[in-house]
Short mmCIF file of C-alpha atoms in Angstrom, two decimals:
data_model
loop_
_atom_site.label_atom_id
_atom_site.label_comp_id
_atom_site.label_asym_id
_atom_site.label_seq_id
_atom_site.Cartn_x
_atom_site.Cartn_y
_atom_site.Cartn_z
CA MET A 1 185.09 -136.56 194.72
CA GLU A 2 186.63 -140.01 194.38
CA THR A 3 184.46 -141.39 197.20
CA MET A 4 181.29 -140.13 195.54
CA GLN A 5 182.24 -141.86 192.28
CA HIS A 6 182.95 -145.11 194.15
CA ALA A 7 179.63 -144.84 195.98
CA HIS A 8 177.86 -144.20 192.68
CA THR A 9 179.43 -147.37 191.28
CA HIS A 10 178.15 -149.32 194.29
CA VAL A 11 174.65 -147.96 193.76
CA ASP A 12 174.76 -149.01 190.10
CA THR A 13 176.01 -152.47 191.06
CA CYS A 14 173.11 -152.89 193.50
CA PHE A 15 170.57 -151.82 190.90
CA ASP A 16 172.17 -154.02 188.22
CA CYS A 17 171.93 -156.99 190.57
CA ALA A 18 168.30 -156.23 191.38
CA GLU A 19 167.54 -156.11 187.66
CA ALA A 20 169.30 -159.44 187.03
CA CYS A 21 167.30 -160.98 189.89
CA GLU A 22 164.01 -159.65 188.53
CA ARG A 23 164.84 -161.02 185.07
CA CYS A 24 165.68 -164.39 186.60
CA VAL A 25 162.40 -164.48 188.52
CA THR A 26 160.44 -163.63 185.39
CA ALA A 27 162.17 -166.33 183.36
CA CYS A 28 161.69 -168.91 186.12
CA LEU A 29 158.01 -168.03 186.46
CA GLU A 30 157.52 -168.33 182.73
CA MET A 31 158.86 -171.90 182.99
CA GLY A 32 156.47 -172.69 185.82
CA ASP A 33 157.82 -174.28 189.00
CA LYS A 34 159.62 -176.90 186.96
CA ASP A 35 162.21 -176.17 184.31
CA GLY A 36 161.45 -179.15 182.12
CA LYS A 37 164.43 -181.02 183.56
CA GLY A 38 162.76 -181.83 186.86
CA HIS A 39 164.45 -179.03 188.79
CA ASP A 40 162.27 -177.21 191.26
CA MET A 41 162.84 -173.48 190.70
CA THR A 42 160.88 -172.36 193.78
CA ALA A 43 163.97 -171.65 195.90
CA CYS A 44 165.54 -169.71 193.03
CA ILE A 45 162.43 -167.56 192.66
CA LYS A 46 162.18 -166.85 196.39
CA LEU A 47 165.85 -165.93 196.80
CA CYS A 48 165.86 -163.75 193.68
CA ARG A 49 162.84 -161.82 194.94
CA ASP A 50 164.47 -161.25 198.33
CA CYS A 51 167.76 -160.29 196.72
CA ALA A 52 166.15 -157.81 194.30
CA ASP A 53 164.39 -156.08 197.18
CA ILE A 54 167.47 -155.93 199.42
CA CYS A 55 169.72 -154.74 196.58
CA THR A 56 167.29 -151.99 195.61
CA LEU A 57 167.00 -150.76 199.19
CA CYS A 58 170.76 -151.01 199.75
CA GLY A 59 171.42 -148.94 196.64
CA ARG A 60 168.84 -146.34 197.60
CA LEU A 61 170.22 -146.01 201.14
CA ASP A 62 173.75 -145.64 199.83
CA ALA A 63 172.66 -143.06 197.24
CA ARG A 64 171.19 -140.87 199.95
CA GLY A 65 174.10 -141.35 202.36
CA SER A 66 171.99 -143.05 205.01
CA ASP A 67 173.53 -143.86 208.38
CA PHE A 68 172.15 -147.39 207.87
CA SER A 69 173.97 -148.01 204.57
CA ARG A 70 176.76 -150.06 206.11
CA ASP A 71 174.34 -152.38 207.91
CA PHE A 72 172.40 -152.97 204.70
CA MET A 73 175.60 -153.59 202.74
CA VAL A 74 176.46 -156.41 205.15
CA LEU A 75 172.97 -157.89 204.77
CA CYS A 76 172.98 -157.35 201.01
CA ALA A 77 176.25 -159.28 200.65
CA LYS A 78 174.79 -162.18 202.65
CA VAL A 79 171.59 -162.31 200.59
CA CYS A 80 173.49 -161.93 197.31
CA ASP A 81 175.74 -164.87 198.25
CA ALA A 82 172.71 -167.05 199.03
CA CYS A 83 171.03 -166.07 195.77
CA ALA A 84 174.21 -166.71 193.78
CA ASP A 85 174.61 -170.14 195.41
CA GLU A 86 171.10 -171.10 194.35
CA CYS A 87 171.31 -169.66 190.84
CA GLU A 88 174.66 -171.38 190.23
CA LYS A 89 172.86 -174.72 190.66
CA HIS A 90 170.94 -173.91 187.47
CA ALA A 91 173.55 -171.80 185.63
CA GLY A 92 174.61 -174.69 183.41
CA HIS A 93 171.22 -174.91 181.74
CA HIS A 94 169.64 -171.48 182.26
CA ALA A 95 171.39 -168.34 181.00
CA HIS A 96 169.23 -166.14 183.22
CA CYS A 97 170.42 -168.01 186.33
CA LYS A 98 174.03 -167.70 185.21
CA ALA A 99 173.65 -163.94 184.65
CA CYS A 100 171.94 -163.56 188.01
CA ALA A 101 174.63 -165.52 189.86
CA GLU A 102 177.34 -163.38 188.27
CA ALA A 103 175.55 -160.13 189.18
CA CYS A 104 174.99 -161.36 192.73
CA ARG A 105 178.66 -162.30 193.20
CA LYS A 106 179.76 -158.88 191.95
CA CYS A 107 177.29 -157.09 194.23
CA ALA A 108 178.23 -159.18 197.27
CA GLU A 109 181.91 -158.47 196.71
CA GLU A 110 181.33 -154.74 196.34
CA CYS A 111 179.03 -154.58 199.37
CA ARG A 112 181.61 -156.37 201.52
CA SER A 113 184.32 -154.02 200.34
CA MET A 114 182.20 -150.90 200.88
CA SER A 115 181.00 -151.98 204.32
CA ALA A 116 184.54 -152.74 205.45
CA ASN A 117 185.64 -149.25 204.40
CA ALA A 118 182.63 -147.38 205.78
#
């Protein structure tokens, strides 16, 4: 039963990260491509969209016990790290980027841990 609870936590972490990414994309799009400080938010938007999709799929595969879960956890961690790196560039002046970076770091860490133990 302990494993199922841990897996459920991983699924929640993936979905929480996807939600943070979607919120970040929405906030960035509402600013336009520029944030008023001359920062181009295009890379942030692109990475957040990719990350939200990968996190959602990773969580869904884990929830159903897919044989491909481990492979997606490895990919999810990689994409989450890239997204966090980008969002951290803007975290000092955008709360949504800070929240996204934090969610991505948490998800990447959990995906790495889960994939190593799978």
